[in-house]
Coordinates of C-alpha atoms and ligand atoms in Angstrom, one line a residue:
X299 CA 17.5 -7.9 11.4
X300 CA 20.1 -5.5 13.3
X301 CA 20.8 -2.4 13.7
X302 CA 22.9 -0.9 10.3
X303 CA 21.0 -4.0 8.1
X304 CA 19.2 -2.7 4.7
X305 CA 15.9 -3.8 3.5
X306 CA 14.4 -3.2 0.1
X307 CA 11.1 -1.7 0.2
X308 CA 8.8 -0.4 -2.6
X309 CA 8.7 3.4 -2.2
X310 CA 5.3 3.8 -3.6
X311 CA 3.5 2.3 -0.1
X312 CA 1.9 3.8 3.5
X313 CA 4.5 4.5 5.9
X314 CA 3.3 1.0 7.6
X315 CA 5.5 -1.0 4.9
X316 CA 9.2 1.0 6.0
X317 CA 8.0 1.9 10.1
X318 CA 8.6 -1.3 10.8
X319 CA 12.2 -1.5 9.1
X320 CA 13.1 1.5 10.9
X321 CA 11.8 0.7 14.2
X322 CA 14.4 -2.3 14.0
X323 CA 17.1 0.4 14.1
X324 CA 17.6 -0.8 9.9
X325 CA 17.4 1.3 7.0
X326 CA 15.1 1.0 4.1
X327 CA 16.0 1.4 0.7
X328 CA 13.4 2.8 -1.6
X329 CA 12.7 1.4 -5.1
X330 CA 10.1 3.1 -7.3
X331 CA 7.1 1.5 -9.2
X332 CA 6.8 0.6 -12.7
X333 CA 4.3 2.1 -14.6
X334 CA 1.5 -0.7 -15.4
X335 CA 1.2 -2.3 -11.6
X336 CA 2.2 1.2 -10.0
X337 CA 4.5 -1.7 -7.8
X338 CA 7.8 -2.2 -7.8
X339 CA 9.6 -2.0 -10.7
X340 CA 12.1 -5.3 -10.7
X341 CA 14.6 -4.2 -13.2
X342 CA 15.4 -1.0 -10.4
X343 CA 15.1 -3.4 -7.4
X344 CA 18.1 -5.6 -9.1
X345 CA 20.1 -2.5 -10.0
X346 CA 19.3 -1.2 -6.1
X347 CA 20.4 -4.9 -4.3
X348 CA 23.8 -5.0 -6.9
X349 CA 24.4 -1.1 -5.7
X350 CA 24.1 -2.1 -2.3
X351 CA 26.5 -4.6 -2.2
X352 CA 28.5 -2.4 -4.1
X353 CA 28.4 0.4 -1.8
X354 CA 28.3 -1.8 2.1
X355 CA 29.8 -4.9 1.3
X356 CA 26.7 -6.5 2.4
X357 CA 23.5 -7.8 0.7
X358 CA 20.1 -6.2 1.5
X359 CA 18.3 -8.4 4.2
X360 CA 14.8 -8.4 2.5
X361 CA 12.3 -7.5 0.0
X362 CA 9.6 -5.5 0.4
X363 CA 7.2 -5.7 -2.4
X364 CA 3.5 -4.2 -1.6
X365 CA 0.2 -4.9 -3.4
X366 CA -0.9 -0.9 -3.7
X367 CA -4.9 -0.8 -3.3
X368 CA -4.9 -4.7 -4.2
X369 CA -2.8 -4.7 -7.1
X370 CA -0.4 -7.4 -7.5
X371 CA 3.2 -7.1 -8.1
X372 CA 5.2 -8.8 -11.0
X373 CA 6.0 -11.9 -7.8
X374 CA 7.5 -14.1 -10.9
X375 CA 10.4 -11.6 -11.4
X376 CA 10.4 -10.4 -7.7
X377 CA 11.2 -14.2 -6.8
X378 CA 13.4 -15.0 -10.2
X379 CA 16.2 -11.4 -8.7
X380 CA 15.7 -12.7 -5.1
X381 CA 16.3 -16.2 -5.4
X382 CA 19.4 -15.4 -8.0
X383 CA 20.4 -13.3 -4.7
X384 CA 19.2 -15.5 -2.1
X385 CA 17.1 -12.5 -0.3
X386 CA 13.8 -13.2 1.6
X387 CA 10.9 -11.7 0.4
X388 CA 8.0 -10.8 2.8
X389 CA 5.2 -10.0 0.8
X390 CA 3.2 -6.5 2.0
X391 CA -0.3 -7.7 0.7
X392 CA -2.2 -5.6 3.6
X393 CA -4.2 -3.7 0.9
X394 CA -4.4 -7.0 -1.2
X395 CA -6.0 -9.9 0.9
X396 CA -7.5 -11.9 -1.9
X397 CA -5.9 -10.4 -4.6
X398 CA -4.0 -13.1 -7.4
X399 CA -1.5 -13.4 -9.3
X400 CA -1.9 -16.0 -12.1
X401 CA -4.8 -17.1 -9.5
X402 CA -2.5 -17.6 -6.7
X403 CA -3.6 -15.1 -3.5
X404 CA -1.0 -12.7 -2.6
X405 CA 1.4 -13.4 0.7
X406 CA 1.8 -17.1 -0.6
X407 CA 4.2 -16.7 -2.8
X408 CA 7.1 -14.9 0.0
X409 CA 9.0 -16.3 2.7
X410 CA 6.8 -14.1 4.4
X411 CA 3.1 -12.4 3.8
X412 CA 1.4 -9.4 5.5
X413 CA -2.3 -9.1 5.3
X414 CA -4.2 -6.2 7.6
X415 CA -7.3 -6.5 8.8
X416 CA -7.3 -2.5 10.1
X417 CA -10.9 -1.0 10.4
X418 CA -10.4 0.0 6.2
X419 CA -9.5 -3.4 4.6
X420 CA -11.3 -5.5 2.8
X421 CA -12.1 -7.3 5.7
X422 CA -11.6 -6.5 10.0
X423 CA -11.1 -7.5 13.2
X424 CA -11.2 -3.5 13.9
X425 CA -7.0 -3.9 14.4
X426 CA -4.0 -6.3 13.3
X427 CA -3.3 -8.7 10.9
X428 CA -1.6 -11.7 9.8
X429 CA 1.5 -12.7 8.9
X430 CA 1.7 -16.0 6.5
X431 CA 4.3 -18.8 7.5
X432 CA 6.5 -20.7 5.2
X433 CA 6.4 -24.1 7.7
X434 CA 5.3 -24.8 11.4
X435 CA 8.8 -24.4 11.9
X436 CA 8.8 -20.4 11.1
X437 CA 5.1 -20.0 12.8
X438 CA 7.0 -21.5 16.1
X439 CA 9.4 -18.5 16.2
X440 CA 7.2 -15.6 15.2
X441 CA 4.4 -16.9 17.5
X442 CA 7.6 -17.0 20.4
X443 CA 8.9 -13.5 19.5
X444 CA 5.2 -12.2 19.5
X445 CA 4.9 -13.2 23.0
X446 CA 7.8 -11.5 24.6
X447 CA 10.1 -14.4 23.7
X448 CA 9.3 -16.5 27.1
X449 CA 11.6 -19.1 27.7
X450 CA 10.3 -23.0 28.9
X451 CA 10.9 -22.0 32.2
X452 CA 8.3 -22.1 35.6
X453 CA 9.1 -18.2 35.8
X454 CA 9.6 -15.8 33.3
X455 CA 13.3 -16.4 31.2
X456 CA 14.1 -14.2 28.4
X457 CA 16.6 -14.7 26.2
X458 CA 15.9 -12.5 23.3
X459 CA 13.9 -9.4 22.8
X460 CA 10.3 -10.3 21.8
X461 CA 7.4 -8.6 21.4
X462 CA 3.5 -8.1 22.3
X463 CA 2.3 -8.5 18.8
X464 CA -0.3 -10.9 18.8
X465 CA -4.4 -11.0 18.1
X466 CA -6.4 -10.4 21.4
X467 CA -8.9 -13.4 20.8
X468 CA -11.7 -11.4 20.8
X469 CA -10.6 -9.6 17.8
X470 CA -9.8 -13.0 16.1
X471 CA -13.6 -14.0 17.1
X472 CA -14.4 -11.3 14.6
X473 CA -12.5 -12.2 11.9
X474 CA -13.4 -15.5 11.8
X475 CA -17.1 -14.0 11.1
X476 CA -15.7 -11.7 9.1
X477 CA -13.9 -15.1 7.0
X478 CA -17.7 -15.8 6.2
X479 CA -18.5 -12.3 4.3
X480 CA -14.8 -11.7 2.7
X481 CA -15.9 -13.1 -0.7
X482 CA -18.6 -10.8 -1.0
X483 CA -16.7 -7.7 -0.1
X484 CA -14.0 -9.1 -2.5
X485 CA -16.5 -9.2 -5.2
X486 CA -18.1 -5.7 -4.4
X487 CA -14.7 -4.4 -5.1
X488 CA -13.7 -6.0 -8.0
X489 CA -17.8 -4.7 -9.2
X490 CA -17.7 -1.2 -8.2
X491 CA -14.1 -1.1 -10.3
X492 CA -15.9 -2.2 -13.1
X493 CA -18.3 0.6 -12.7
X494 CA -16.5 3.0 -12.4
X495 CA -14.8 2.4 -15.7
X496 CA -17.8 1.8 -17.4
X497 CA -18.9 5.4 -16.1
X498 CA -15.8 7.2 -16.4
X499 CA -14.6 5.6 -20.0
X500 CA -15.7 8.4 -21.9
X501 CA -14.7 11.4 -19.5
X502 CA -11.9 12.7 -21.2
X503 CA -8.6 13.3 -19.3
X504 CA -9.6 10.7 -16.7
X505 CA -8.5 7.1 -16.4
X506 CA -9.1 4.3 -13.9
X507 CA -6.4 1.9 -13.0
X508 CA -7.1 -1.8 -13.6
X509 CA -5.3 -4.9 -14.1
X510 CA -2.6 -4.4 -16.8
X511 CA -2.8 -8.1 -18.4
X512 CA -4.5 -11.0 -17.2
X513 CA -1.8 -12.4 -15.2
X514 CA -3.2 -9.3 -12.8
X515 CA -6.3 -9.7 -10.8
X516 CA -6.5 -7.3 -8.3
X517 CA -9.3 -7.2 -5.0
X518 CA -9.8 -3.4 -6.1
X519 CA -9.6 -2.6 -2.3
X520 CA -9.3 1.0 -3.0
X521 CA -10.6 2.0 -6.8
X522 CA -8.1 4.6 -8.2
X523 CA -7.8 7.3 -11.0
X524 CA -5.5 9.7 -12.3
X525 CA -6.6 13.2 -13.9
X526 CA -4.6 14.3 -17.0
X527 CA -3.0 17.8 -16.1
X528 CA -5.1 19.5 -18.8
X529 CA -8.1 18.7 -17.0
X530 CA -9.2 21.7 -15.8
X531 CA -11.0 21.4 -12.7
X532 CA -13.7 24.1 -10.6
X533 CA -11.8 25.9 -7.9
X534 CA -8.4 24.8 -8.9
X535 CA -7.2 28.6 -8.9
X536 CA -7.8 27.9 -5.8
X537 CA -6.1 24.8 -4.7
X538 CA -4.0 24.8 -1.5
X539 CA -5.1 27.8 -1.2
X540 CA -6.4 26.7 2.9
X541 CA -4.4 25.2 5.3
X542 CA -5.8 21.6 6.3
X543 CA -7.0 21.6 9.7
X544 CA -7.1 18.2 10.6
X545 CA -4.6 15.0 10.0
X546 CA -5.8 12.6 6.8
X547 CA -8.3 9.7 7.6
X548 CA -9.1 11.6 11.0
X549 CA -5.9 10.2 13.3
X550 CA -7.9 9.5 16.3
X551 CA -9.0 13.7 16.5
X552 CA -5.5 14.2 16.6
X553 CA -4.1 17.2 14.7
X554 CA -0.7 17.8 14.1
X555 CA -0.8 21.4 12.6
X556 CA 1.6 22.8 10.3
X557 CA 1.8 26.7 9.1
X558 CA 1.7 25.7 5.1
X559 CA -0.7 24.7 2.2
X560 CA 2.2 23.2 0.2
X561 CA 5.3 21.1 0.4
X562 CA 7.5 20.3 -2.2
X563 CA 5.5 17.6 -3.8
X564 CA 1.7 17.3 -3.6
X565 CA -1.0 16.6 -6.0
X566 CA -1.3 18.7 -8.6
X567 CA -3.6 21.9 -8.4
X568 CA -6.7 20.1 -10.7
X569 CA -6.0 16.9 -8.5
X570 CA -6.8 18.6 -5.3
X571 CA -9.7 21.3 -6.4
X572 CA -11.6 18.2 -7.8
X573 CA -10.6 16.3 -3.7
X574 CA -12.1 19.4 -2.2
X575 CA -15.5 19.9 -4.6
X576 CA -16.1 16.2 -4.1
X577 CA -15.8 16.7 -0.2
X578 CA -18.2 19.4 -0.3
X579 CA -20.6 17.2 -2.3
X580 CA -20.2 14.9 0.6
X581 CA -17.8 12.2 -1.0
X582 CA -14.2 11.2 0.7
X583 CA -11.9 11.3 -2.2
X584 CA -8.0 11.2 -1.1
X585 CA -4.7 11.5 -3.2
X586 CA -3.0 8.4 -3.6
X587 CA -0.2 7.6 -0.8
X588 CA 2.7 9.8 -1.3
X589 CA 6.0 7.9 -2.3
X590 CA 8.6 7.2 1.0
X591 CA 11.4 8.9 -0.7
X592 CA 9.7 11.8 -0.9
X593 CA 8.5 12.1 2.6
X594 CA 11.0 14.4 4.9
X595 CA 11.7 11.8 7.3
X596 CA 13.2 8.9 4.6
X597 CA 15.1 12.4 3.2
X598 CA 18.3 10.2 3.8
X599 CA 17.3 7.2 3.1
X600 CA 18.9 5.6 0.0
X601 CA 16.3 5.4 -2.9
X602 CA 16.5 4.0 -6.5
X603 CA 13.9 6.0 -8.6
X604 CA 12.5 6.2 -12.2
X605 CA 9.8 9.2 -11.7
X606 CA 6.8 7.3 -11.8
X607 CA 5.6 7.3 -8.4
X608 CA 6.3 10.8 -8.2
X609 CA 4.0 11.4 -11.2
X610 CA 1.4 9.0 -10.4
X611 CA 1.4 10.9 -6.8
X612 CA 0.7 14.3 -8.5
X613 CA -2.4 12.8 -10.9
X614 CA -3.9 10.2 -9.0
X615 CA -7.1 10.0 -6.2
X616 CA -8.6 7.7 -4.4
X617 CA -12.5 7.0 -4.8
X618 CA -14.8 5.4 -2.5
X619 CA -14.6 1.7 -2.8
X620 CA -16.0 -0.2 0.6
X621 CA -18.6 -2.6 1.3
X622 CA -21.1 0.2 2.0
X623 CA -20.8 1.5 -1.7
X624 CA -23.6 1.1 -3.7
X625 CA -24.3 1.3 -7.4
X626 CA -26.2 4.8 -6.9
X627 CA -23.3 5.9 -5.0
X628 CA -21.3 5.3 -7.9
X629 CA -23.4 6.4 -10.2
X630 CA -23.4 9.7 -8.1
X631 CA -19.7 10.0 -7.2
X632 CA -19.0 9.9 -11.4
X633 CA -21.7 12.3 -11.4
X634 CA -20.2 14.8 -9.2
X635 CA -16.8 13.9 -10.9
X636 CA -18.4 15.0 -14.5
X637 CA -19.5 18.4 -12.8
X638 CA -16.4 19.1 -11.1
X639 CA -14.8 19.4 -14.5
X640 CA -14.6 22.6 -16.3
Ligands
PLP394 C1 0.6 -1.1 2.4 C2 0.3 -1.3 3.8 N1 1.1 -1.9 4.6 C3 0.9 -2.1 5.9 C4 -0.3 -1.6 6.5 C5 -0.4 -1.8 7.9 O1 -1.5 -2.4 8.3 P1 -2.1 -2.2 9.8 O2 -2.9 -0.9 9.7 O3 -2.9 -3.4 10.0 O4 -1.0 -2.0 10.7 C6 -1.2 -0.9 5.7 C7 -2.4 -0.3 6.2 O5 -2.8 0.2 7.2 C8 -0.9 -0.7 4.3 O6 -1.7 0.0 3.6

């Protein structure tokens, strides 16, 4: 990758799928989801690599596809447009370690596959990840570039740029114990999804996300709704009406502080009253990741969009999902949900 180089990337994603693109000194170009996975929508990602060689001359230099809270992308198309284009694929399957498609785990499928094992996944070495290799050929290289790209020299050679990227072996002592728990955790998830649609089947207005066919299966790392607009919601007269004091998911007691309740898109004003009466009833509820292209600094990066991670951003939360979940808490989080509604 140089400087000037494109890469596709689902738009729909944490800032941790594009960073890295930009840190590179390349540009990402954004393509939104379709509507059943919330993932990237394939017939968009082929009109946004033929538009890019249209407008630089030059083909993208990867795919981005990312499992959103587990779910799998459509990888049979993904792989069908990128092997008709010859483009790499590195899967972004952070949120989706043992997630499968047609029972096949996500980051196999790639060139390349990102899992995280970040404090919040599904399971930890309290920071960093893995990347899947193709061969022992690939693993040579990213293991070289991950230690500063030493040359086989008695002193210190270096040839390329590299990097300090790699496991400290403590943390990988972890998550090899943590290898002995992950199918449990994995199966919490995929039973506090159920759950929660069992509970929540007959609220009207409210829908939780699940697989869309049976090619799907997805960890349910994080469980997700959406709220129908005409759900009316206590307090949402008064939505946005405070400014946030601290940064989402607690940034290490950093705050960042900004002088304004709104931007120009954020949840709508149901979506956040029922965020705040859950978080006074002592339950962490958050609004699903807002889409790259709408985020003030990507405002120039190229994007290929259809609407629907826009919409989904402005309906959709996040409920409590982890290991530490328990039936009652579910029971009580759908509870609270129920009361929260008008
Ligand atoms: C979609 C996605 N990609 C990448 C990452 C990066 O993972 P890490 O926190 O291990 O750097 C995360 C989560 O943090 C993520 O949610």
């Amino acid at each position: 990758m140089k400087p000037g180089d494109e890469v596709i990337v689902q738009s729909f994603t944490f800032c941790a799928s594009s960073h890295p693109i930009t840190y590179l000194g390349a540009k990402p170009v954004f393509v939104d989801s379709e509507k059943d996975s919330w993932n990237m929508d394939v017939d968009l990602m082929e009109e946004a690599i033929k538009d890019r060689i249209a407008k630089t001359g030059r083909k993208p230099k990867a795919i981005v596809p990312v499992a959103l809270y587990g779910m799998p992308y459509d990888i049979d198309r993904i792989m069908e447009v990128a092997n008709r284009y010859d483009i790499p694929v590195v899967e972004d399957a952070a949120e989706g370690f043992g997630s499968r498609w047609k029972g096949q785990v996500l980051g196999t499928f790639g060139d390349y596959g990102v899992l995280s094992f970040n404090g919040n996944k599904m399971v930890t070495t309290s920071g960093g990840g893995a990347l899947i290799c193709p061969d022992a050929e690939a693993w040579q290289k990213i293991m070289w570039l991950a230690t500063q790209a030493r040359e086989a020299y008695p002193y210190y050679q270096h040839e390329a740029i590299g990097f300090n990227y790699r496991m400290s072996n403590i943390c990988a002592g972890i998550g090899r114990g943590q290898m002995t728990i992950v199918n449990d955790h994995i199966d919490h998830h995929k039973h506090v999804f159920e759950l929660y649609k069992e509970l929540l089947k007959e609220v009207p207005g409210i829908e939780v996300h699940g697989n869309p066919d049976e090619r799907y299966d997805s960890n349910f790392w994080l469980n997700t709704i959406t709220i129908d607009p005409s759900v009316r919601v206590k307090g949402q007269e008064n939505a946005y009406k405070t400014i946030v004091q601290g940064a989402v998911g607690g940034a290490a007691g950093v705050v960042h502080a900004t002088d304004s309740a709104h931007t120009d898109c954020e949840p709508n004003a149901n979506v956040e009253a029922m965020r705040v009466y859950l978080d006074q009833k002592g339950i962490e509820a958050r609004p699903l990741w807002k889409p790259m292209h709408k985020q003030p600094v990507y405002k120039d990066a190229p994007a290929y969009v259809n609407g629907v991670s826009e919409q989904l951003f402005k309906v959709g939360m996040c409920l409590p999902s982890g290991p530490c979940v328990s039936d009652d808490d579910v029971k009580y989080i759908v509870d609270c949900i129920k009361k929260a509604i008008e």
